[in-house]
Amino acid sequence: MAGIWRDFVAAVLTAFRRQDERAIADERRRAVERLAEETIRTHKRVADPPE
């Protein structure tokens, strides 16, 4: 019986850990996208001479 509970607890902890990993990966992806957009804006300002 203890083996069943141990497996259950391990499964629950694994499920929570995967959600955390997914959230961290999503936040990392959003940060990279923001950095890319800011870099593109900066380079466009430098490349476009003022009229």
PDB file of C-alpha atoms in Angstrom:
ATOM      1  CA  MET A   1       0.000   0.000   0.000  1.00  0.00           C
ATOM      2  CA  ALA A   2       2.858   2.397   0.768  1.00  0.00           C
ATOM      3  CA  GLY A   3       4.206   1.857  -2.750  1.00  0.00           C
ATOM      4  CA  ILE A   4       0.947   3.081  -4.262  1.00  0.00           C
ATOM      5  CA  TRP A   5       1.019   6.266  -2.159  1.00  0.00           C
ATOM      6  CA  ARG A   6       4.684   6.830  -2.976  1.00  0.00           C
ATOM      7  CA  ASP A   7       3.952   6.499  -6.699  1.00  0.00           C
ATOM      8  CA  PHE A   8       0.966   8.832  -6.362  1.00  0.00           C
ATOM      9  CA  VAL A   9       2.987  11.509  -4.567  1.00  0.00           C
ATOM     10  CA  ALA A  10       5.806  11.174  -7.104  1.00  0.00           C
ATOM     11  CA  ALA A  11       3.307  11.597  -9.960  1.00  0.00           C
ATOM     12  CA  VAL A  12       1.771  14.705  -8.367  1.00  0.00           C
ATOM     13  CA  LEU A  13       5.173  16.291  -7.748  1.00  0.00           C
ATOM     14  CA  THR A  14       6.261  15.515 -11.298  1.00  0.00           C
ATOM     15  CA  ALA A  15       3.095  17.123 -12.676  1.00  0.00           C
ATOM     16  CA  PHE A  16       3.710  20.312 -10.676  1.00  0.00           C
ATOM     17  CA  ARG A  17       7.362  20.397 -11.682  1.00  0.00           C
ATOM     18  CA  ARG A  18       6.443  20.122 -15.361  1.00  0.00           C
ATOM     19  CA  GLN A  19       4.014  23.037 -15.032  1.00  0.00           C
ATOM     20  CA  ASP A  20       6.762  25.122 -13.435  1.00  0.00           C
ATOM     21  CA  GLU A  21       9.192  24.201 -16.185  1.00  0.00           C
ATOM     22  CA  ARG A  22       6.592  25.101 -18.811  1.00  0.00           C
ATOM     23  CA  ALA A  23       5.930  28.463 -17.144  1.00  0.00           C
ATOM     24  CA  ILE A  24       9.654  29.219 -16.947  1.00  0.00           C
ATOM     25  CA  ALA A  25      10.105  28.302 -20.609  1.00  0.00           C
ATOM     26  CA  ASP A  26       7.172  30.542 -21.601  1.00  0.00           C
ATOM     27  CA  GLU A  27       8.555  33.474 -19.623  1.00  0.00           C
ATOM     28  CA  ARG A  28      11.993  32.948 -21.159  1.00  0.00           C
ATOM     29  CA  ARG A  29      10.455  32.892 -24.649  1.00  0.00           C
ATOM     30  CA  ARG A  30       8.551  36.136 -23.968  1.00  0.00           C
ATOM     31  CA  ALA A  31      11.723  37.800 -22.664  1.00  0.00           C
ATOM     32  CA  VAL A  32      13.631  36.820 -25.802  1.00  0.00           C
ATOM     33  CA  GLU A  33      10.802  38.164 -27.985  1.00  0.00           C
ATOM     34  CA  ARG A  34      10.791  41.488 -26.088  1.00  0.00           C
ATOM     35  CA  LEU A  35      14.569  41.756 -26.436  1.00  0.00           C
ATOM     36  CA  ALA A  36      14.366  41.012 -30.149  1.00  0.00           C
ATOM     37  CA  GLU A  37      11.654  43.639 -30.691  1.00  0.00           C
ATOM     38  CA  GLU A  38      13.635  46.260 -28.753  1.00  0.00           C
ATOM     39  CA  THR A  39      16.800  45.426 -30.706  1.00  0.00           C
ATOM     40  CA  ILE A  40      14.938  45.733 -34.013  1.00  0.00           C
ATOM     41  CA  ARG A  41      13.459  49.107 -32.975  1.00  0.00           C
ATOM     42  CA  THR A  42      16.893  50.373 -31.929  1.00  0.00           C
ATOM     43  CA  HIS A  43      18.500  49.334 -35.207  1.00  0.00           C
ATOM     44  CA  LYS A  44      15.665  50.845 -37.252  1.00  0.00           C
ATOM     45  CA  ARG A  45      16.147  54.208 -35.500  1.00  0.00           C
ATOM     46  CA  VAL A  46      19.875  54.118 -36.297  1.00  0.00           C
ATOM     47  CA  ALA A  47      19.343  52.984 -39.910  1.00  0.00           C
ATOM     48  CA  ASP A  48      16.608  55.510 -40.734  1.00  0.00           C
ATOM     49  CA  PRO A  49      18.157  58.964 -41.043  1.00  0.00           C
ATOM     50  CA  PRO A  50      15.993  61.845 -39.832  1.00  0.00           C
ATOM     51  CA  GLU A  51      14.329  63.819 -42.597  1.00  0.00           C
TER      52      GLU A  51
END
